[in-house]
Coordinates of C-alpha atoms in Angstrom, one line a residue:
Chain U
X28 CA 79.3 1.9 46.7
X29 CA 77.6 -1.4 47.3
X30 CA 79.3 -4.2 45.7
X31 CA 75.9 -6.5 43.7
X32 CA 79.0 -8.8 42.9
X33 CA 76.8 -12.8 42.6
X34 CA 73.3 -11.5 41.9
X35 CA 71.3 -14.4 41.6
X36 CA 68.6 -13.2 38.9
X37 CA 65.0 -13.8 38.9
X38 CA 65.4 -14.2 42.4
X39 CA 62.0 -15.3 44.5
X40 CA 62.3 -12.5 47.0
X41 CA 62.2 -9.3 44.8
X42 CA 58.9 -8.5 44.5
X43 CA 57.0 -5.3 43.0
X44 CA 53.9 -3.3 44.4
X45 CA 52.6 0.3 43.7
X46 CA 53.0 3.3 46.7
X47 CA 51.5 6.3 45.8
X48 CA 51.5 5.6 41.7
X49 CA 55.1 4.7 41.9
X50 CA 56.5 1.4 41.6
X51 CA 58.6 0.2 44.1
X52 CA 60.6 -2.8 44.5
X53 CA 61.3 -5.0 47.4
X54 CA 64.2 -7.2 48.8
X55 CA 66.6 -6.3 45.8
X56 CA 70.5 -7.0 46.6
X57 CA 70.5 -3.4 47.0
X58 CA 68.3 -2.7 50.0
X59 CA 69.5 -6.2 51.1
X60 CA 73.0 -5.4 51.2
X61 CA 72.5 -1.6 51.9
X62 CA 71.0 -2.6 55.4
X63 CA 74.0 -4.5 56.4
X64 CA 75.5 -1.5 55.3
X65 CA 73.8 0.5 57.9
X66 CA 75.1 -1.6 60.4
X67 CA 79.0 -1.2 60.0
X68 CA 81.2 0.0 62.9
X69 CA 78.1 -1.0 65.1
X70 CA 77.7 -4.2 67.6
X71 CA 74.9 -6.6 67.2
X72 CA 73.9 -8.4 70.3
X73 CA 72.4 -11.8 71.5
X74 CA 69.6 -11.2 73.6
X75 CA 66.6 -14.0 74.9
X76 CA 64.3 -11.1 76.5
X77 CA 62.7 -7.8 76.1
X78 CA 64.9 -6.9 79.3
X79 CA 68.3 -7.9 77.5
X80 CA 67.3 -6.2 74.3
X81 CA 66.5 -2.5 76.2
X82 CA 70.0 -2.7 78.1
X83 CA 71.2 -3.7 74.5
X84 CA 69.5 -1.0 72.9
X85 CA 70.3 1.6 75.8
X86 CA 73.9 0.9 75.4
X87 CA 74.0 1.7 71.7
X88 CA 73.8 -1.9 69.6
X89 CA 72.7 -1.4 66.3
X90 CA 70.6 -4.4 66.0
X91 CA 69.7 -7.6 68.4
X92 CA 69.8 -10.8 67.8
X93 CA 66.7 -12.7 69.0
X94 CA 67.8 -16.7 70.0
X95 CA 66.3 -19.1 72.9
X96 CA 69.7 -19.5 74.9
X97 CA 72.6 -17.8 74.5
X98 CA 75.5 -20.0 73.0
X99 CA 76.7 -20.9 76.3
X100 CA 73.4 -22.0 77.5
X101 CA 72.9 -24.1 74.3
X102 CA 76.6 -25.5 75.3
X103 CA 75.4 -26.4 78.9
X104 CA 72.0 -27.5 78.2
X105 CA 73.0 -30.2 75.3
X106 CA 70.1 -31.6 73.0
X107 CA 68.7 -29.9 69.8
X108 CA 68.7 -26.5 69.9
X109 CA 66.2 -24.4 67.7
X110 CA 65.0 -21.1 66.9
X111 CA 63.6 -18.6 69.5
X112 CA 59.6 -18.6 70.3
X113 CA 57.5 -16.8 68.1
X114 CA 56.2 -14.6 71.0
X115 CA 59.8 -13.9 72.5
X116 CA 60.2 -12.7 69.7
X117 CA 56.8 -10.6 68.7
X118 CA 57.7 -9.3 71.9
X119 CA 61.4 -8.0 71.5
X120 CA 60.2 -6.6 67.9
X121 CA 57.3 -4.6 69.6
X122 CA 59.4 -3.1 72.4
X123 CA 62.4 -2.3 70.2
X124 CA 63.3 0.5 67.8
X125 CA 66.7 -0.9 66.6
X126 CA 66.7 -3.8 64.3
X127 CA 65.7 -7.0 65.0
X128 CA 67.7 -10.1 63.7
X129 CA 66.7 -13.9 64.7
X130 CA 68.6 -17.1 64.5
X131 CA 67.4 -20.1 62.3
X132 CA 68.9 -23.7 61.8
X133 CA 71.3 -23.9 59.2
X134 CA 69.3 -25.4 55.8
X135 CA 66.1 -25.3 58.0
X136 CA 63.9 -23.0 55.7
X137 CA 61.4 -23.2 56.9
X138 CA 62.1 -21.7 60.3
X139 CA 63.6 -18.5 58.2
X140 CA 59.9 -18.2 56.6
X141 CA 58.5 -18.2 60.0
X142 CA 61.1 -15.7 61.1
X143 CA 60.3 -13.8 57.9
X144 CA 56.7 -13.9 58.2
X145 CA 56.9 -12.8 61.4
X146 CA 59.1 -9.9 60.9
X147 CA 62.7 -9.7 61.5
X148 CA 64.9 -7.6 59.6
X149 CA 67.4 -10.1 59.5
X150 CA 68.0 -13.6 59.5
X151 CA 71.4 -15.4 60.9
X152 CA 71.6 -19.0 59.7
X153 CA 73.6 -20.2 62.2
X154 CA 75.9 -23.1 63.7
X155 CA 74.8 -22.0 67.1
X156 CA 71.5 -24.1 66.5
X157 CA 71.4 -27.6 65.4
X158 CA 71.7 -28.0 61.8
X159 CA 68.6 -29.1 60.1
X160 CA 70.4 -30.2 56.5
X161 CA 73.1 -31.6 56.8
X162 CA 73.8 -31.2 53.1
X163 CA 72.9 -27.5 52.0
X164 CA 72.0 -24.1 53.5
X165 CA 68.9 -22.3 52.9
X166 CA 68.6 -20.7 49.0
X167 CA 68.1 -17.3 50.4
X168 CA 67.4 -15.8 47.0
X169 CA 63.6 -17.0 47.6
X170 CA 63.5 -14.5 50.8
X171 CA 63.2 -10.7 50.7
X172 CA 64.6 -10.6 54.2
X173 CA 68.4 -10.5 54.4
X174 CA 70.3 -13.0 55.6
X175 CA 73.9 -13.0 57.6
X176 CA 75.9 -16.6 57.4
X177 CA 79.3 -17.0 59.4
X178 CA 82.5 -18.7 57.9
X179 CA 85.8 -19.7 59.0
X180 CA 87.8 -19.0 55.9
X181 CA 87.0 -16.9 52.1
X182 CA 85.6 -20.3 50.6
X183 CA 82.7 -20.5 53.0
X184 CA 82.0 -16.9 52.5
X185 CA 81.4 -16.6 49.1
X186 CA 79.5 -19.7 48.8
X187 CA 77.1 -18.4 51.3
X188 CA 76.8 -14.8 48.9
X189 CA 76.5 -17.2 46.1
X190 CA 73.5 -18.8 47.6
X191 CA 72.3 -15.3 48.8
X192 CA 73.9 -13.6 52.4
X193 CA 74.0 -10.0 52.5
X194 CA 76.4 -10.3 55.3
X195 CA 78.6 -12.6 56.4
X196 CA 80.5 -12.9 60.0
X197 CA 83.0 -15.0 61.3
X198 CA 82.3 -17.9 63.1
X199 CA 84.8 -18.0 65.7
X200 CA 83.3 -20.6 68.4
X201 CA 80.9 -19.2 70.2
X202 CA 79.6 -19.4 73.8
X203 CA 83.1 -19.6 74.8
X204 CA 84.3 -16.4 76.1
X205 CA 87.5 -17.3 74.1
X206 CA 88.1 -14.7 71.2
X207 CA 91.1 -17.0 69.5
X208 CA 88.9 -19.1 66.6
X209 CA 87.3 -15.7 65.5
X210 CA 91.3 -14.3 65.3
X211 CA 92.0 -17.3 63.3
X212 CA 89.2 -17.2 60.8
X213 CA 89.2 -13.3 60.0
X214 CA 93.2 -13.9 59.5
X215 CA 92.7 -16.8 57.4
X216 CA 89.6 -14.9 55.4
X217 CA 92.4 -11.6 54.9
X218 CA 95.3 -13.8 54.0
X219 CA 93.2 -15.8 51.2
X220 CA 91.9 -12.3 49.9
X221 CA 95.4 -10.5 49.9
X222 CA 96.4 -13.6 47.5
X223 CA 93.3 -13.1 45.4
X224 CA 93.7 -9.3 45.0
X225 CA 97.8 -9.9 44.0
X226 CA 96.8 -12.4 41.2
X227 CA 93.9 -10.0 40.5
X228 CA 96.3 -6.9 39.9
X229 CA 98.7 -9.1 38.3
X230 CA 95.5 -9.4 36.1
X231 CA 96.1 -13.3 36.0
X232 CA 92.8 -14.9 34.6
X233 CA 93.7 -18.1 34.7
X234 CA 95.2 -18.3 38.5
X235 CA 91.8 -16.4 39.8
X236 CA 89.5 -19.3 37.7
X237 CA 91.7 -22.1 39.3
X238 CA 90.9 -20.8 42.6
X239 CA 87.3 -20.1 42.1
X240 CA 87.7 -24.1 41.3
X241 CA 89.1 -24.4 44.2
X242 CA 86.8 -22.4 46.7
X243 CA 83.9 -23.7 44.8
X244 CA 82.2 -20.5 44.1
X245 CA 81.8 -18.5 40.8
X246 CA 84.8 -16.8 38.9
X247 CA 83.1 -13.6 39.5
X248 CA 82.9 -13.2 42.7
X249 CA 86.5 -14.6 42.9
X250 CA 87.4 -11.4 40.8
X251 CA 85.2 -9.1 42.3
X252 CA 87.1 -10.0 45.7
X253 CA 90.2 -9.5 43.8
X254 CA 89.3 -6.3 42.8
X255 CA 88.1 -4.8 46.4
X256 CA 90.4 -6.7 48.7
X257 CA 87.8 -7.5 50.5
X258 CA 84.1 -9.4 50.9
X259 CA 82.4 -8.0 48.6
X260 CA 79.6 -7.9 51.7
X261 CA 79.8 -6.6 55.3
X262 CA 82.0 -8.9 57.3
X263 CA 81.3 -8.9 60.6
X264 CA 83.3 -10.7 64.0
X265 CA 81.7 -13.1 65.9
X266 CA 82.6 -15.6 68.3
X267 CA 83.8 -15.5 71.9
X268 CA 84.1 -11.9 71.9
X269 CA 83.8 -10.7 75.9
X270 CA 85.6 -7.4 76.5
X271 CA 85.9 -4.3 74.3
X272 CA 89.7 -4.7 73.9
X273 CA 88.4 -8.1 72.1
X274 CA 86.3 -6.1 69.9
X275 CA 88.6 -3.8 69.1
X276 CA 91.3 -6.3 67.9
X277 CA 88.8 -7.5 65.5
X278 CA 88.1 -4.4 63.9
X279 CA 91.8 -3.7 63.9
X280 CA 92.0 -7.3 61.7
X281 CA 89.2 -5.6 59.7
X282 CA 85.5 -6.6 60.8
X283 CA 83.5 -4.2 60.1
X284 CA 81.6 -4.7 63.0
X285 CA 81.0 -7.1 65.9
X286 CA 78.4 -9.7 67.5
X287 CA 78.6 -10.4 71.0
X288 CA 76.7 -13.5 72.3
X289 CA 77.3 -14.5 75.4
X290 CA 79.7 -12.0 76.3
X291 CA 77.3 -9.2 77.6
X292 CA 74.8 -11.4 79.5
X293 CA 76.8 -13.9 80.7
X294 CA 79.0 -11.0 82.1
X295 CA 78.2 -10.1 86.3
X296 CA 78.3 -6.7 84.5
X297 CA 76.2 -6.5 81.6
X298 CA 75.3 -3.1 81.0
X299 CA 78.4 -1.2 81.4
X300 CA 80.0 -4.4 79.4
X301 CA 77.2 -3.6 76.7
X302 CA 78.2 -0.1 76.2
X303 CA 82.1 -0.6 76.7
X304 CA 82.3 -2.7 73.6
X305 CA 80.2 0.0 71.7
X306 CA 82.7 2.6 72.5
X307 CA 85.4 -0.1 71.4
X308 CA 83.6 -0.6 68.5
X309 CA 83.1 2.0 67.2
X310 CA 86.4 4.1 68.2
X311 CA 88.8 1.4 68.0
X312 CA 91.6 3.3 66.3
X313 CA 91.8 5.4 69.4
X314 CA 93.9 3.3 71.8
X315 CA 92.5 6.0 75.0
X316 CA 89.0 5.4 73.9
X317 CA 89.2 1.6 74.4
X318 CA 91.3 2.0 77.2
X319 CA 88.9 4.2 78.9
X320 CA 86.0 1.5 77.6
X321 CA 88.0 -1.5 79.1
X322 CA 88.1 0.8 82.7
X323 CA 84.7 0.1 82.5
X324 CA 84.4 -3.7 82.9
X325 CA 86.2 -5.7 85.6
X326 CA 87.8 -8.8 84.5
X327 CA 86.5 -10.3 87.4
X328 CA 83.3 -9.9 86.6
X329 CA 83.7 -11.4 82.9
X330 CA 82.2 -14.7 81.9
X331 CA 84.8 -17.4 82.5
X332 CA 86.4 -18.4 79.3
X333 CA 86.8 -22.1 77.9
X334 CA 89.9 -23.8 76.1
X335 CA 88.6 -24.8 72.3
X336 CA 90.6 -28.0 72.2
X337 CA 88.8 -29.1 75.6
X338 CA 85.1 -28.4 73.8
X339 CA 83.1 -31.6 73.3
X340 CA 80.4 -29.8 71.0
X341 CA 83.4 -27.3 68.2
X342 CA 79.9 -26.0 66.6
X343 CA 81.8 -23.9 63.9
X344 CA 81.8 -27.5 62.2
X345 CA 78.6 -28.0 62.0
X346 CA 76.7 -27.9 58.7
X347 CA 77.0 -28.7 55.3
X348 CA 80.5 -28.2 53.7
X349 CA 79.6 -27.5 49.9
Chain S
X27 CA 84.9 19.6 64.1
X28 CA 86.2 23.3 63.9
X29 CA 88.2 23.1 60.5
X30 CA 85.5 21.5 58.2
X31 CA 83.0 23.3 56.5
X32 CA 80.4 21.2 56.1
X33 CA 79.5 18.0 57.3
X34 CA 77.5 14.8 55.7
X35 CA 75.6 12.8 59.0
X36 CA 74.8 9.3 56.6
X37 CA 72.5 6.3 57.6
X38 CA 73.1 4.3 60.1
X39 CA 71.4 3.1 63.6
X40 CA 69.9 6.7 64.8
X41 CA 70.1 5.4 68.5
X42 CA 73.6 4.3 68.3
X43 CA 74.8 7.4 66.5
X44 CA 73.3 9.9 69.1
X45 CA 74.3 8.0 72.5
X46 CA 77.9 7.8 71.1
X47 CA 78.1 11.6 69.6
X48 CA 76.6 12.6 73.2
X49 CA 79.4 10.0 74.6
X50 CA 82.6 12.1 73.2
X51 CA 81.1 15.2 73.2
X52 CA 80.8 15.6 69.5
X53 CA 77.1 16.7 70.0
X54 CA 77.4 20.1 71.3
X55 CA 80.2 20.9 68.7
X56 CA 78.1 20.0 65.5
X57 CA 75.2 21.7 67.1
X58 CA 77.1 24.8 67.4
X59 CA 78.2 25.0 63.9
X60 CA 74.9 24.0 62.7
X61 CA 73.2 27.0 64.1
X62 CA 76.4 29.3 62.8
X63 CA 75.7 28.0 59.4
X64 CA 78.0 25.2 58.2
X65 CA 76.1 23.2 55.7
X66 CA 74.7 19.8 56.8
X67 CA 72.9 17.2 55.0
X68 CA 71.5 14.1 57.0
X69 CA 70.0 11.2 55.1
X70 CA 67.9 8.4 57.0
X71 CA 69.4 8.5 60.5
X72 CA 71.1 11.5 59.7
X73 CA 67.5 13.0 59.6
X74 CA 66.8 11.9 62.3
X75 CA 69.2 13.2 64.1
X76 CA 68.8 16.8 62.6
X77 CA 65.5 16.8 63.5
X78 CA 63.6 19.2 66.1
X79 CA 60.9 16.3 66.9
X80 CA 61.2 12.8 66.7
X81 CA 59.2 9.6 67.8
X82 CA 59.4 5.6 66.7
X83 CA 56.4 3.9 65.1
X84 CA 57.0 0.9 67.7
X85 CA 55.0 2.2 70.5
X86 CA 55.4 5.9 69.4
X87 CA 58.4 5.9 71.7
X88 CA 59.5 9.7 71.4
X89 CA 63.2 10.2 71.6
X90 CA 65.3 13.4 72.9
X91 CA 66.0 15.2 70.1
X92 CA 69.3 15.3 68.9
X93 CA 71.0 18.0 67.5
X94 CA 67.3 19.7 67.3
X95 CA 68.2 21.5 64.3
X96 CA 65.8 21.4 61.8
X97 CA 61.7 22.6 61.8
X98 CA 59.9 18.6 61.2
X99 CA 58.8 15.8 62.8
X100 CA 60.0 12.7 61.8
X101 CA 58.6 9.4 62.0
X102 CA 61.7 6.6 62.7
X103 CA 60.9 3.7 60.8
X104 CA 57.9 5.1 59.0
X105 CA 57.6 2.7 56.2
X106 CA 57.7 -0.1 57.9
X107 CA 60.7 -2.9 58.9
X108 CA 63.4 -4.2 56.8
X109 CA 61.1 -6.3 54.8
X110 CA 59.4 -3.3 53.6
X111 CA 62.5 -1.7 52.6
X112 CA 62.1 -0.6 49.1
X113 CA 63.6 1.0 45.7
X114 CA 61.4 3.7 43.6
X115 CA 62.1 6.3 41.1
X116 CA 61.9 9.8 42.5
X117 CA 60.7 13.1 40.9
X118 CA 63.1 15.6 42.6
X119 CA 62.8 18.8 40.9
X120 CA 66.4 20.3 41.9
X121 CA 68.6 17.1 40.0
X122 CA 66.6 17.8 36.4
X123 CA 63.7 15.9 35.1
X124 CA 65.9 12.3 34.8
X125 CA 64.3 10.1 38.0
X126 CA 66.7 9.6 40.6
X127 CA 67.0 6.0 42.0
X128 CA 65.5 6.5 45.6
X129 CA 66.7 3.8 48.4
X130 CA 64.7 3.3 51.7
X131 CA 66.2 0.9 54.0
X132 CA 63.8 1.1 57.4
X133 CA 63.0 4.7 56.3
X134 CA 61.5 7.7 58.5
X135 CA 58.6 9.7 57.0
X136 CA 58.6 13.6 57.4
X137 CA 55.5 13.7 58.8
X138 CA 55.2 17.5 59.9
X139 CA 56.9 20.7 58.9
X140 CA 56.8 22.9 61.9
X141 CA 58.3 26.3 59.8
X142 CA 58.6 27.2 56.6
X143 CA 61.3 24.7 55.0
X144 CA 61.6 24.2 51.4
X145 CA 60.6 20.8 50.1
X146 CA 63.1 18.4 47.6
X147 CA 61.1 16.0 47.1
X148 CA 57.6 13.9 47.7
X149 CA 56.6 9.7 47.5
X150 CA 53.0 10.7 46.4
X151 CA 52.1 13.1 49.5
X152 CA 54.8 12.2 52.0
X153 CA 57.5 14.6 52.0
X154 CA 60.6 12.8 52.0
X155 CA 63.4 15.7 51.2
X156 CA 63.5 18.9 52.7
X157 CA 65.8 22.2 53.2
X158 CA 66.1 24.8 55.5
X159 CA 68.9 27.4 54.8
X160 CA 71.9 25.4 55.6
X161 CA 70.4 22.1 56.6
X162 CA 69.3 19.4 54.2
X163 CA 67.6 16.0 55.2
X164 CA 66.4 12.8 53.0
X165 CA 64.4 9.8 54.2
X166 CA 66.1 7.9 51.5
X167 CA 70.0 7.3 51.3
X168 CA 71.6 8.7 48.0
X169 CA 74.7 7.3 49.4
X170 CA 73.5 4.2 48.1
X171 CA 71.7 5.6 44.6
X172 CA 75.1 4.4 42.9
X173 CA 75.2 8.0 41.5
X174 CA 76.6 10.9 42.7
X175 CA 73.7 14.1 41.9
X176 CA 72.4 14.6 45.1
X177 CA 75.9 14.8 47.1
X178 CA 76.7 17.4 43.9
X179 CA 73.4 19.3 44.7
X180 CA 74.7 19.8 48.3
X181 CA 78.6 20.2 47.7
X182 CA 77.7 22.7 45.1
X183 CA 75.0 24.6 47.4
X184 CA 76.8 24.7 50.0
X185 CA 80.0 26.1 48.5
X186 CA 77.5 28.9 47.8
X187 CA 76.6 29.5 50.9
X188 CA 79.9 29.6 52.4
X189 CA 80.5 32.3 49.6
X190 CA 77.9 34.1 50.7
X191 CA 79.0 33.9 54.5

């Protein structure tokens, strides 16, 4: 069952037309939400290039994730960083049969319509680019496309449903090759919810409105979390992930599902990387599985990893805090 | 895979699904009780997968079939990308006359049936729910209907046909 927990009503990017004499209705929560559904136990992977997203698809992702530079190129190259081309991307949707998502600049909406308008099936708002808003993220309630937002702790997630993600992922901090800040934030994220679903089964109303004060976000979706101990959306890892033993420890915490950015591509191995973590993915309660997935990859041939307290750019800060 | 007696292939990613069944074998094993007669009902990518004939919109790539098991040719992402993804109210004949809440998330189209198969269910002329003996397919997801009368439709025919043997 799919959680509609926050419905924002009229929203902007339902909209109704006629197919065959029936009416049928667009971009509800339901078909928002039900495609990140789709995507659980899967891995969603950063690619800049048609090449990237067939070794991607090849390997078993379930979507890709259209950007200019991977996260660790955007860390090298410094400067503003923005969403992809148009025709990068025109090109990766017409030679692709999996989903194809695209990063935008958090608050930048207008760079989501473009992405909308030109097709993706879903948008990531992301701290990866430079923020465009320093203030607020987009109001994805105006889109019919389906938007994924990351977070580093339960507040930030369900202010981002409020204001309309179907999905939500950790941040973690990307283009690392370091896995620790995505550990942190899913274990922060499951420690706040365990809380909420104790005060929630203690059936203590005025603890769980004191924290939706708290968080910031409506009492409802403070109960609703209470009452699935859990996001009421997909939650998805992301952040530094580079072998499939990393993904498997964050589905172990309970993602239901991974991104990899850099990880596969700037790996001397990307293709038997690519597929490794799928296996890991998606079999992760089977310690011989991953083992025989991490056989796959040699450690050698990983992208070198960086400390987070040496980072000049931490880009899980970025963007607005309300 | 040998002590179930019927199985339920939901949506998902089509690609992924296959390359990792065909990774750990599962394949073969499913394909082999399929054609013994354990009920099966694919919905979305689970069509897909069931399938004899496949091929994607985007550059009518065709794909291997999968488990090759049932007589039509689907069309992967038929009605379009995510932002065509849609709700409507279905007529299908087998749940009663109340409509039953169709979801279509990046939905394939049946667009051929190659043998005799008995149809569940049309979106104007596109067929969109099929079944043949043992093996039931939807383009839509009833998983996500929020009710429960398709998945009753199949528990309860196929308790039938295991009866019969």
């Amino acid at each position: 069952m799919i959680s509609l927990a926050g419905t924002v009503s009229p929203s902007r990017g339902i909209f109704s037309g006629s197919m065959a004499d029936s009416e049928v209705t667009r971009g509800t929560v339901l078909v928002k939400r039900g495609f990140a559904h789709m995507q659980k136990h899967g891995v969603i992977m950063d690619v800049t290039s048609v090449e990237q997203a067939q070794i991607a698809e090849d390997a078993g992702a379930v979507s890709v994730m259209v950007l200019d530079k991977l996260p660790y190129d955007v860390r090298q190259a410094g400067g503003v960083a923005r969403t992809a081309s148009v025709k990068a991307i025109e090109e990766i949707l017409d030679h692709t049969t999996i989903p194809v998502m695209a990063k935008c600049r958090i608050g930048h909406t207008y760079e989501a319509r473009v992405l909308e308008t030109v097709g993706v099936d879903m948008v990531d708002e992301s701290e990866v680019l430079t923020p465009a808003d320093e203030e607020r993220h987009i109001w994805k309630w105006d889109f019919t496309t389906p938007f994924v937002n990351g977070c580093r702790n339960l507040g930030e997630a369900l202010r981002r449903i409020e204001e309309g993600a179907s999905m939500i992922r950790t941040k973690g901090e990307p283009g690392t090759g370091n896995v620790a800040e995505a550990v942190r934030h899913i274990r922060l994220v499951n420690s706040e919810v365990e809380r909420i679903r104790g005060i929630f089964q203690d059936g203590n109303e005025q603890e769980l409105l004191r924290i939706s004060r708290e968080l910031r976000v409506s009492h409802d979706l403070v109960k609703e979390t209470g009452r699935l101990g859990r996001i009421p959306v997909v939650n998805f890892a992301a952040g530094g992930i580079t072998t499939p033993a990393d993904a498997a420890l964050m589905m172990i915490l309970g993602c239901d599902g991974v991104f990899v950015g850099s990880g596969v591509f700037k790996s001397e191995d990307p293709a038997e990387r690519a597929s490794s973590i799928v296996y890991a993915t998606t079999f992760y309660e089977d310690p011989k599985v991953v083992t025989e997935a991490q056989r796959m990859v040699d450690e050698k041939k990983s992208m070198l990893g960086m400390e987070v307290k040496d980072l000049e750019l931490r880009m899980q800060e970025r963007g607005a805090q309300v | 895979m040998t002590r179930i007696d019927a199985l339920v292939i939901p949506g998902g990613e089509s690609t992924a699904i296959s390359g990792l069944a065909e990774w750990n074998g599962l394949l073969s094993k499913v394909r082999d009780r399929i054609s013994t007669g354990m009920p099966v009902l694919g919905t979305c990518a689970g069509i897909i997968t069931l399938a004899k004939t496949t091929y994607d919109r985007v550059g009518r790539k065709t794909a291997q079939p999968t488990l090759g098991a049932l007589d039509v040719v689907v069309e992967r992402n038929s009605f379009g990308r995510q932002r065509e993804s849609f709700e409507v109210d279905l007529d299908i004949p087998i749940l009663g006359k109340r409509p039953f809440r169709g979801v279509f998330i990046r939905a394939p189209k049946i667009k051929e049936v190659t043998r005799p198969v008995e149809i569940l269910a049309k979106l104007g002329k596109t067929v969109i729910a099929v079944r043949q003996r043992n093996i039931f397919g939807t383009c839509f997801h009833p998983e996500l209907s929020g009710e429960t009368r398709f998945h009753e439709y199949f528990l309860k025919t196929a308790r039938d046909l295991l009866k019969e043997g």
